[in-house]
PDB file of C-alpha atoms in Angstrom:
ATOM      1  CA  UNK A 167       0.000   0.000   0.000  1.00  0.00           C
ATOM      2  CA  UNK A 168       2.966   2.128  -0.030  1.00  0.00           C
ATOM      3  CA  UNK A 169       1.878   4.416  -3.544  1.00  0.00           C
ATOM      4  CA  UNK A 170      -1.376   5.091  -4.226  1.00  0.00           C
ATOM      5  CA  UNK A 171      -1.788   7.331  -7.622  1.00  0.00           C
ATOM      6  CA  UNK A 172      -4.814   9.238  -8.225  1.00  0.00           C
ATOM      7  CA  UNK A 173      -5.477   9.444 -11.652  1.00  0.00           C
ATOM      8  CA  UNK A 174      -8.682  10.628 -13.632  1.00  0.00           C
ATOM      9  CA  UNK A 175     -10.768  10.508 -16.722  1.00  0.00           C
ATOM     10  CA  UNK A 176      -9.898  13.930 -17.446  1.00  0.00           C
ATOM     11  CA  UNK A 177      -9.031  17.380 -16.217  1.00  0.00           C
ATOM     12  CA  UNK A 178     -10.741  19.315 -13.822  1.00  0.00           C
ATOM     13  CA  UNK A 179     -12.992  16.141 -12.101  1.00  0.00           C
ATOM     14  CA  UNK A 180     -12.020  16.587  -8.765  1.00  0.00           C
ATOM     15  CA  UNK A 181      -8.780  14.790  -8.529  1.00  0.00           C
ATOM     16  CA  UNK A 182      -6.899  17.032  -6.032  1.00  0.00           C
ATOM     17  CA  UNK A 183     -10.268  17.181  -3.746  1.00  0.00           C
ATOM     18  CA  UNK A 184     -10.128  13.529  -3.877  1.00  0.00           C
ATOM     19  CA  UNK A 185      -6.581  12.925  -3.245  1.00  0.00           C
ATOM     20  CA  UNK A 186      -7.408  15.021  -0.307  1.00  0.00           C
ATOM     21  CA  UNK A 187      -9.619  12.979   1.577  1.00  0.00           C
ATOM     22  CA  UNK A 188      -7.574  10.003   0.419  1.00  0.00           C
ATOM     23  CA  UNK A 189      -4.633  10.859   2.461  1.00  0.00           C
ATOM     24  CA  UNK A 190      -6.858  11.977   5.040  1.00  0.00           C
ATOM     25  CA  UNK A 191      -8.487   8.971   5.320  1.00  0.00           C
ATOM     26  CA  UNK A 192      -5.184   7.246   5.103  1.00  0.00           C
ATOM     27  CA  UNK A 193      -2.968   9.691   7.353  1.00  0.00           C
ATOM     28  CA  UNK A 194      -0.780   9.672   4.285  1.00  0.00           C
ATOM     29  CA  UNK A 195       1.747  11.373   2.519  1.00  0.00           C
ATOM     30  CA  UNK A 196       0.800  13.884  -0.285  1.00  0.00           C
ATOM     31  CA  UNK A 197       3.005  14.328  -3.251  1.00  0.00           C
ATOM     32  CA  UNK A 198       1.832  15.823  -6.968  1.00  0.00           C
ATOM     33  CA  UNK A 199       5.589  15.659  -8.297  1.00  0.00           C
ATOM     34  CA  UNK A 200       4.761  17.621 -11.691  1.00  0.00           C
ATOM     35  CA  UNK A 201       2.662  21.054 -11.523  1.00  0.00           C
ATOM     36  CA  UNK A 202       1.865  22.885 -14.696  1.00  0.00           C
ATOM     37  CA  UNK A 203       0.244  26.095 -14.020  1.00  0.00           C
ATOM     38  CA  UNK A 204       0.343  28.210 -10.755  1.00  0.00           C
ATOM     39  CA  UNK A 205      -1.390  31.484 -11.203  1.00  0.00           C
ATOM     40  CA  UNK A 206      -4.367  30.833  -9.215  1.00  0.00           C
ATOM     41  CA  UNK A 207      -2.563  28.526  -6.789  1.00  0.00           C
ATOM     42  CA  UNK A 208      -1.267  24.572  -6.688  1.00  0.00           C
ATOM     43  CA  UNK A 209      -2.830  21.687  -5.991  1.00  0.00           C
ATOM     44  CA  UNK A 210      -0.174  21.197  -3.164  1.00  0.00           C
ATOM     45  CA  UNK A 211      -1.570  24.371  -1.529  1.00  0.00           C
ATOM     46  CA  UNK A 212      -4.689  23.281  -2.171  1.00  0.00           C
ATOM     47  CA  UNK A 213      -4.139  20.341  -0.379  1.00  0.00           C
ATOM     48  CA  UNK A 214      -2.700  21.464   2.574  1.00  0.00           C
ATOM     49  CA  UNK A 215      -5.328  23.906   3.233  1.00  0.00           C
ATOM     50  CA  UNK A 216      -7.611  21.007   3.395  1.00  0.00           C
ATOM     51  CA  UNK A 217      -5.998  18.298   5.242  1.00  0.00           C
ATOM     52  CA  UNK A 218      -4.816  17.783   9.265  1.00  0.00           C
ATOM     53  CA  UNK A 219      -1.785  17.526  10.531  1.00  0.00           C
ATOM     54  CA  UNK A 220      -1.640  14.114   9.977  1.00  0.00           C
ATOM     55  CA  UNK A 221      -0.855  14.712   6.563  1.00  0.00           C
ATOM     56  CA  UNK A 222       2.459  15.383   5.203  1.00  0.00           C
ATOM     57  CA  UNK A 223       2.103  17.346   2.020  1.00  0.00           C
ATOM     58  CA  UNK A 224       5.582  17.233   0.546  1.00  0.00           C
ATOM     59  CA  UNK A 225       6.754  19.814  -2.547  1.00  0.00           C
ATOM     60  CA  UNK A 226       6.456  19.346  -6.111  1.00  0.00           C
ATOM     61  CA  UNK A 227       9.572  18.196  -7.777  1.00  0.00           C
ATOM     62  CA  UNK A 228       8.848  20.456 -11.416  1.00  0.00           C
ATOM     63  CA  UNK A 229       7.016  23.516 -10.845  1.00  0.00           C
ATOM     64  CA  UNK A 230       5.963  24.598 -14.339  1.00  0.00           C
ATOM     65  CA  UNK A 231       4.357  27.891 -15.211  1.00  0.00           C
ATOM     66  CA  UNK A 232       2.284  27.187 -18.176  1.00  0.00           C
ATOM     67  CA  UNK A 233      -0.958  25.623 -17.664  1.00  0.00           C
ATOM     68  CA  UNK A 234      -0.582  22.821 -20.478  1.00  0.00           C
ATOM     69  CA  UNK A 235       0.448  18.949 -20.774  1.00  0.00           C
ATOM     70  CA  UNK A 236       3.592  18.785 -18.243  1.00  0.00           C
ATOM     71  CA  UNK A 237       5.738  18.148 -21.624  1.00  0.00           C
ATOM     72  CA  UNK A 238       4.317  21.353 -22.885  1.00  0.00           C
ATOM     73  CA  UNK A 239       4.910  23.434 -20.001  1.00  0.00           C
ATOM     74  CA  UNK A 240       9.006  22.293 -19.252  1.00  0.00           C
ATOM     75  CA  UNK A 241       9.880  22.766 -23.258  1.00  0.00           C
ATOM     76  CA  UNK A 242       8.443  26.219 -22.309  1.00  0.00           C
ATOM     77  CA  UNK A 243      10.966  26.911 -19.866  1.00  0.00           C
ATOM     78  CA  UNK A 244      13.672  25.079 -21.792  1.00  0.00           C
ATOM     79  CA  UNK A 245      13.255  21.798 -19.455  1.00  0.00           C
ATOM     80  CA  UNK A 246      12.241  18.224 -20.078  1.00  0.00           C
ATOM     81  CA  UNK A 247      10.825  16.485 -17.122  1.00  0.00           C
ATOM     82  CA  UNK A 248      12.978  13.480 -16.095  1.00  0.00           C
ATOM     83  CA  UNK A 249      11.046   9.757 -14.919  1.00  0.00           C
ATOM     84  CA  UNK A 250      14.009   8.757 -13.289  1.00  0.00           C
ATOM     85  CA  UNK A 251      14.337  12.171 -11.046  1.00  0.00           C
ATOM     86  CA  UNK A 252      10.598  11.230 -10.083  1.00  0.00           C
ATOM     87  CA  UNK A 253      11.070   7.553  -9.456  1.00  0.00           C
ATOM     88  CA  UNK A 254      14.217   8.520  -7.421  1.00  0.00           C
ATOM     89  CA  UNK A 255      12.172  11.059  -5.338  1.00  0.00           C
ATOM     90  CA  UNK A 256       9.166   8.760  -4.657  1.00  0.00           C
ATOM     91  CA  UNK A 257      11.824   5.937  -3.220  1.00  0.00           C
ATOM     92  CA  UNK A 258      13.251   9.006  -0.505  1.00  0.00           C
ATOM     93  CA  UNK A 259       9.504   9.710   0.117  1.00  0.00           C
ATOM     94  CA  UNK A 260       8.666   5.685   0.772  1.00  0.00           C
ATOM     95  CA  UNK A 261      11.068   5.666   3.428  1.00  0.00           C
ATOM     96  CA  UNK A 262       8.727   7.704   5.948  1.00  0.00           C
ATOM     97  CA  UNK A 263       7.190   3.887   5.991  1.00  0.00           C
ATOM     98  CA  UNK A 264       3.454   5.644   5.428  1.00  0.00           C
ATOM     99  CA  UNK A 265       1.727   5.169   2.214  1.00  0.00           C
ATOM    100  CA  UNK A 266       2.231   8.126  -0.186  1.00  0.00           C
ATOM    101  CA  UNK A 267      -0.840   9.626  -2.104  1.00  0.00           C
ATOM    102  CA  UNK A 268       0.636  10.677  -5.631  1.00  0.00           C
ATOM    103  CA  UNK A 269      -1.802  13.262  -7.241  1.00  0.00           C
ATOM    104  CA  UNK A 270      -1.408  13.165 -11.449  1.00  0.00           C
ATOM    105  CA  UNK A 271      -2.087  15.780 -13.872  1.00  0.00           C
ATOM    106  CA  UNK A 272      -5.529  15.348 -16.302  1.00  0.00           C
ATOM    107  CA  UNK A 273      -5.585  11.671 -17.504  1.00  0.00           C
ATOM    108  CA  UNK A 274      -3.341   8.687 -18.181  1.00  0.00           C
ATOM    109  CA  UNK A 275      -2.373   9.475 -21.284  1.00  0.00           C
ATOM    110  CA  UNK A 276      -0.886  13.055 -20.219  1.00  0.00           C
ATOM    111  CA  UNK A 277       2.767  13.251 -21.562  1.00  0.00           C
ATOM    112  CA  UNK A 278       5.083  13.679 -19.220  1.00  0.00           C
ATOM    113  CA  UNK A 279       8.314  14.283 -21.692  1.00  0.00           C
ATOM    114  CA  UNK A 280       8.279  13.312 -25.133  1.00  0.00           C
ATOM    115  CA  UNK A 281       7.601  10.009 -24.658  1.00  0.00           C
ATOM    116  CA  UNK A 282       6.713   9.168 -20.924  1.00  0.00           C
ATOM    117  CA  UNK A 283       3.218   9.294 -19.990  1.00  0.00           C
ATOM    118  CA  UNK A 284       1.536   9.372 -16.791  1.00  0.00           C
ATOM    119  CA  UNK A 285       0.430   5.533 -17.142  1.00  0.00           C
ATOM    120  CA  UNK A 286       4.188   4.300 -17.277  1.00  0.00           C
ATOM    121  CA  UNK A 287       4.635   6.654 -14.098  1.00  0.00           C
ATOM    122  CA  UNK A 288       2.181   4.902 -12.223  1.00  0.00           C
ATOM    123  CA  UNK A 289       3.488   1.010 -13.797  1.00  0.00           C
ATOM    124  CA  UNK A 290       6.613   1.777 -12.765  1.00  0.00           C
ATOM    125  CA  UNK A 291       5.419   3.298  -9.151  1.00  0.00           C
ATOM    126  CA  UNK A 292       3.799  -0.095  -8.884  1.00  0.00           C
ATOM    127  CA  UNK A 293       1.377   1.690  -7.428  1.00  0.00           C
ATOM    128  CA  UNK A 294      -2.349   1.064  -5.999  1.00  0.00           C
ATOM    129  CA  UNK A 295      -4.474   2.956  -8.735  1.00  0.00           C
ATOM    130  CA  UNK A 296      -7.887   5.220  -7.817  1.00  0.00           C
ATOM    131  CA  UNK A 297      -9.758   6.974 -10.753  1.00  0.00           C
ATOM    132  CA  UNK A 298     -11.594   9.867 -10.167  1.00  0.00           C
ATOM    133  CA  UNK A 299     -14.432  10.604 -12.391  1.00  0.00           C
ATOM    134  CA  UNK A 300     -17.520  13.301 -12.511  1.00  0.00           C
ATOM    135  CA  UNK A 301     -21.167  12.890 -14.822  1.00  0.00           C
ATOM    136  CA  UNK A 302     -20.543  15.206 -18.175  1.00  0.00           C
ATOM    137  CA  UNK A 303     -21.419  14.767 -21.984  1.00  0.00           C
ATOM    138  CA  UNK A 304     -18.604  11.569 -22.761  1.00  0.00           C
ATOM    139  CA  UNK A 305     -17.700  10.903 -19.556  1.00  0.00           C
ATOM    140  CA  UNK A 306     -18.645   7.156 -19.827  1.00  0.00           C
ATOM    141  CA  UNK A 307     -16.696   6.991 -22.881  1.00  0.00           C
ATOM    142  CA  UNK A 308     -13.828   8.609 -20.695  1.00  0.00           C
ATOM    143  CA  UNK A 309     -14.368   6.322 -17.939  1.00  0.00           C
ATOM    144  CA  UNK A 310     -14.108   2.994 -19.975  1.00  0.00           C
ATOM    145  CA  UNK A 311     -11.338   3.925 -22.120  1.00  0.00           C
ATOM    146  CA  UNK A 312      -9.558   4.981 -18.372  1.00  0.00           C
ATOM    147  CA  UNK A 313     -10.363   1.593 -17.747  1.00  0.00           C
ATOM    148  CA  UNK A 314      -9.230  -0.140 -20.659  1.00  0.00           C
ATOM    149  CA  UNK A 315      -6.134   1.500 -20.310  1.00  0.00           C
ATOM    150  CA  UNK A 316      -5.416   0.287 -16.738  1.00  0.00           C
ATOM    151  CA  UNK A 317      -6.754  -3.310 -17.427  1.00  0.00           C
ATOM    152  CA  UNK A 318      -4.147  -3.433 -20.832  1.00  0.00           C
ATOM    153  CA  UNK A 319      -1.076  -2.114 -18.938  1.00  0.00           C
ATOM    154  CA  UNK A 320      -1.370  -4.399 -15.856  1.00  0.00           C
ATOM    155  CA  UNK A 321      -2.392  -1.764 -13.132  1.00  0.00           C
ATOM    156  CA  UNK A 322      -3.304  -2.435  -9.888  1.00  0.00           C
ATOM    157  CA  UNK A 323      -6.943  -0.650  -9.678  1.00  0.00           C
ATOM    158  CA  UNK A 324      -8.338  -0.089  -6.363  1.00  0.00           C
ATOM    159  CA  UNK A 325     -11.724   1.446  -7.442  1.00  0.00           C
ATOM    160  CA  UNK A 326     -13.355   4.536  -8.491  1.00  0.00           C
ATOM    161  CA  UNK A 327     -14.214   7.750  -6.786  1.00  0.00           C
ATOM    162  CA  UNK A 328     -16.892   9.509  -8.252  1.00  0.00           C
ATOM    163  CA  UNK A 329     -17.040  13.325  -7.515  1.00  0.00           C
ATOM    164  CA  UNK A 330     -20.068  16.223  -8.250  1.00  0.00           C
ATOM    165  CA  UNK A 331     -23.395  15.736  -8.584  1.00  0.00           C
ATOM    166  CA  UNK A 332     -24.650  11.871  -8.908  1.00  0.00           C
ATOM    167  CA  UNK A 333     -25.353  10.587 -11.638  1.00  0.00           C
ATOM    168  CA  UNK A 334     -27.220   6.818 -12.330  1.00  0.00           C
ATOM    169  CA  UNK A 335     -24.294   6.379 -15.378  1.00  0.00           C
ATOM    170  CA  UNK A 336     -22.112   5.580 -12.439  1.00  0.00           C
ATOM    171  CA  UNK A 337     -23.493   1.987 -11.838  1.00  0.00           C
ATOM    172  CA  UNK A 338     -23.211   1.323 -15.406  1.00  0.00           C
ATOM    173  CA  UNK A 339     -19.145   2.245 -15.297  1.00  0.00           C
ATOM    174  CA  UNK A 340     -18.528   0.515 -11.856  1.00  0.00           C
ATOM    175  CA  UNK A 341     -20.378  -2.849 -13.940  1.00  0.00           C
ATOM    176  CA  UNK A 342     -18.862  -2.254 -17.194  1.00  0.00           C
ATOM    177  CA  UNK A 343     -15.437  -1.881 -15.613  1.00  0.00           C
ATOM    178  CA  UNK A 344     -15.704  -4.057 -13.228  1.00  0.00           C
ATOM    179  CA  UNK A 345     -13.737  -2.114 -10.926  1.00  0.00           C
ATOM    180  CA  UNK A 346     -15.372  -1.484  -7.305  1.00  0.00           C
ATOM    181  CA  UNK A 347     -16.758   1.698  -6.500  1.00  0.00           C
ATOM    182  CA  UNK A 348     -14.825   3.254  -3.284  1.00  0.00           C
ATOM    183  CA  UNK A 349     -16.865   6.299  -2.464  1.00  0.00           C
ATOM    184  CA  UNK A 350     -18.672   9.192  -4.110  1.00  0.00           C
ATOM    185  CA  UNK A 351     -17.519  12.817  -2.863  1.00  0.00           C
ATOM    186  CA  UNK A 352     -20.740  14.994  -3.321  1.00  0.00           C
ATOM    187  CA  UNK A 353     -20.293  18.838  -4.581  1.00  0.00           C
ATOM    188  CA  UNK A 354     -18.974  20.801  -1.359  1.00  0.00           C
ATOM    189  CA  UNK A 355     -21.494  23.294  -0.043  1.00  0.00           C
ATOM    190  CA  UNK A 356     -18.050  24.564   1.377  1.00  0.00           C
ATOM    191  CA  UNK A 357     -14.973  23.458   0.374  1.00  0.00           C
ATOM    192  CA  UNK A 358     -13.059  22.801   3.702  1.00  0.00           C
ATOM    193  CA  UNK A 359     -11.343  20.987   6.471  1.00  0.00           C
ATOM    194  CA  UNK A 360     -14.449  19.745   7.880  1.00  0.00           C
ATOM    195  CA  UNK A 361     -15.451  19.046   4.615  1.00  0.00           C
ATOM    196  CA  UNK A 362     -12.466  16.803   3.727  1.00  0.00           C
ATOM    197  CA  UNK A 363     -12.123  15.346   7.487  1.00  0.00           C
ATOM    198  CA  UNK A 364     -15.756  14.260   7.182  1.00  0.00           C
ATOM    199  CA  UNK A 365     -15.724  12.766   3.875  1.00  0.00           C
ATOM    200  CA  UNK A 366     -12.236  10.834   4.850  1.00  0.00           C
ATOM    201  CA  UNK A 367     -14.262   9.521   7.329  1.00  0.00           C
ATOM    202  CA  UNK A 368     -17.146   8.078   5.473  1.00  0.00           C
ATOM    203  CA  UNK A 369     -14.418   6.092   2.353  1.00  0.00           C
ATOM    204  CA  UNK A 370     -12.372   5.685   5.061  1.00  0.00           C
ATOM    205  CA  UNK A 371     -13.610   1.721   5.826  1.00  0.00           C
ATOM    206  CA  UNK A 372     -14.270   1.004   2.477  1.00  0.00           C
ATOM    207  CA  UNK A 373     -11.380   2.074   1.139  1.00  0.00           C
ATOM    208  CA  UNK A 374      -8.978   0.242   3.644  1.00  0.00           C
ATOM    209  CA  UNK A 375     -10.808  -2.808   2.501  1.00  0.00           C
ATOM    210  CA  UNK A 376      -9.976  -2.646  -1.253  1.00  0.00           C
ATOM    211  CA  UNK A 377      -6.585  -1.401  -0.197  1.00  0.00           C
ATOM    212  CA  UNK A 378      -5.990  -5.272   1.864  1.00  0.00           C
ATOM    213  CA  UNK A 379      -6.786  -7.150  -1.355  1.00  0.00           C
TER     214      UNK A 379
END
């Protein structure tokens, strides 16, 4: 259980809220090693603001201006964004001995360098895989090509967290998947600490379960 990766069907479905009450739940780490875009905040900020002490919520390793694909964003800046420099980083972070919550960027097929994608980061975390999806026009296409993807490379799926407002379509992808459902985070009436402490709470026996499998 020592990396868990929190990936999703797309951008902007509530991954960094989830990974929130993940490590919460958890009294994890929380690491989002590559963040592209910063002018209205991170999503390690983010984080941090929402979580309890319990939660270490370590630094990004690339901090990238440009709000694009992380591949995008370091050949703006003249950089190219190194797998082994992340690999190495999320060994030093292991050695704490507490499982580490690693927040992606958009979806699995995000590049991280010209030929490195966020799939092969999570393979070769061997890490415990949670997809985080919300109801919108395609999103069940989303969600079973997510899926696809994680059955054909060999990835350890946990389940799915579903985030916003329900949606009945999320039976049908937790069937068609066949991946479990872990929890569904409603829309926050307000987004805080109580917010994320309470919703830790409720995935929190669920989500240890799938976790001992």
């Amino acid at each position: 259980m020592n990396n868990i990766f929190i990936t999703g069907i797309g951008t902007g479905v509530g991954k960094t809220v989830a990974s929130a009450c993940v490590a919460e739940a958890l009294g994890a780490q929380y690491w989002k090693p590559v963040q592209a875009g910063f002018e209205d905040g991170t999503d390690t900020e983010t984080v941090r603001s929402l979580t309890s002490p319990q939660v270490t919520v370590h630094e990004e390793l690339y901090r990238l201006a440009m709000p694009a694909s992380p591949h995008l964003a370091a050949r703006a800046e003249g950089l190219v964004v190194q797998e082994d420099r992340i690999l190495e980083r999320a060994r030093q972070l292991q050695q704490e001995g507490r499982p580490l919550v690693i927040e992606g960027a958009g979806g699995l097929m995000v590049p991280l360098n010209g030929n490195y994608f966020f799939l092969d980061l999570a393979r070769a975390l061997d890490a415990r895989v949670i997809v985080v999806a919300q109801n919108y026009l395609g999103s069940i296409n989303h969600s079973l090509l997510t899926a696809m993807a994680l059955r054909s490379a060999g990835l350890n799926v946990t389940g799915w967290i579903f985030s916003g407002d329900h949606h009945t379509n999320e039976d049908d992808v937790v069937a068609w998947s066949r991946y479990p459902l872990i929890t569904r985070i409603p829309k926050a009436p307000r987004l805080d600490k109580a917010f994320v402490a309470l919703e830790a709470e409720a995935m929190r026996p669920k989500l240890l379960e799938l976790l001992a499998r």
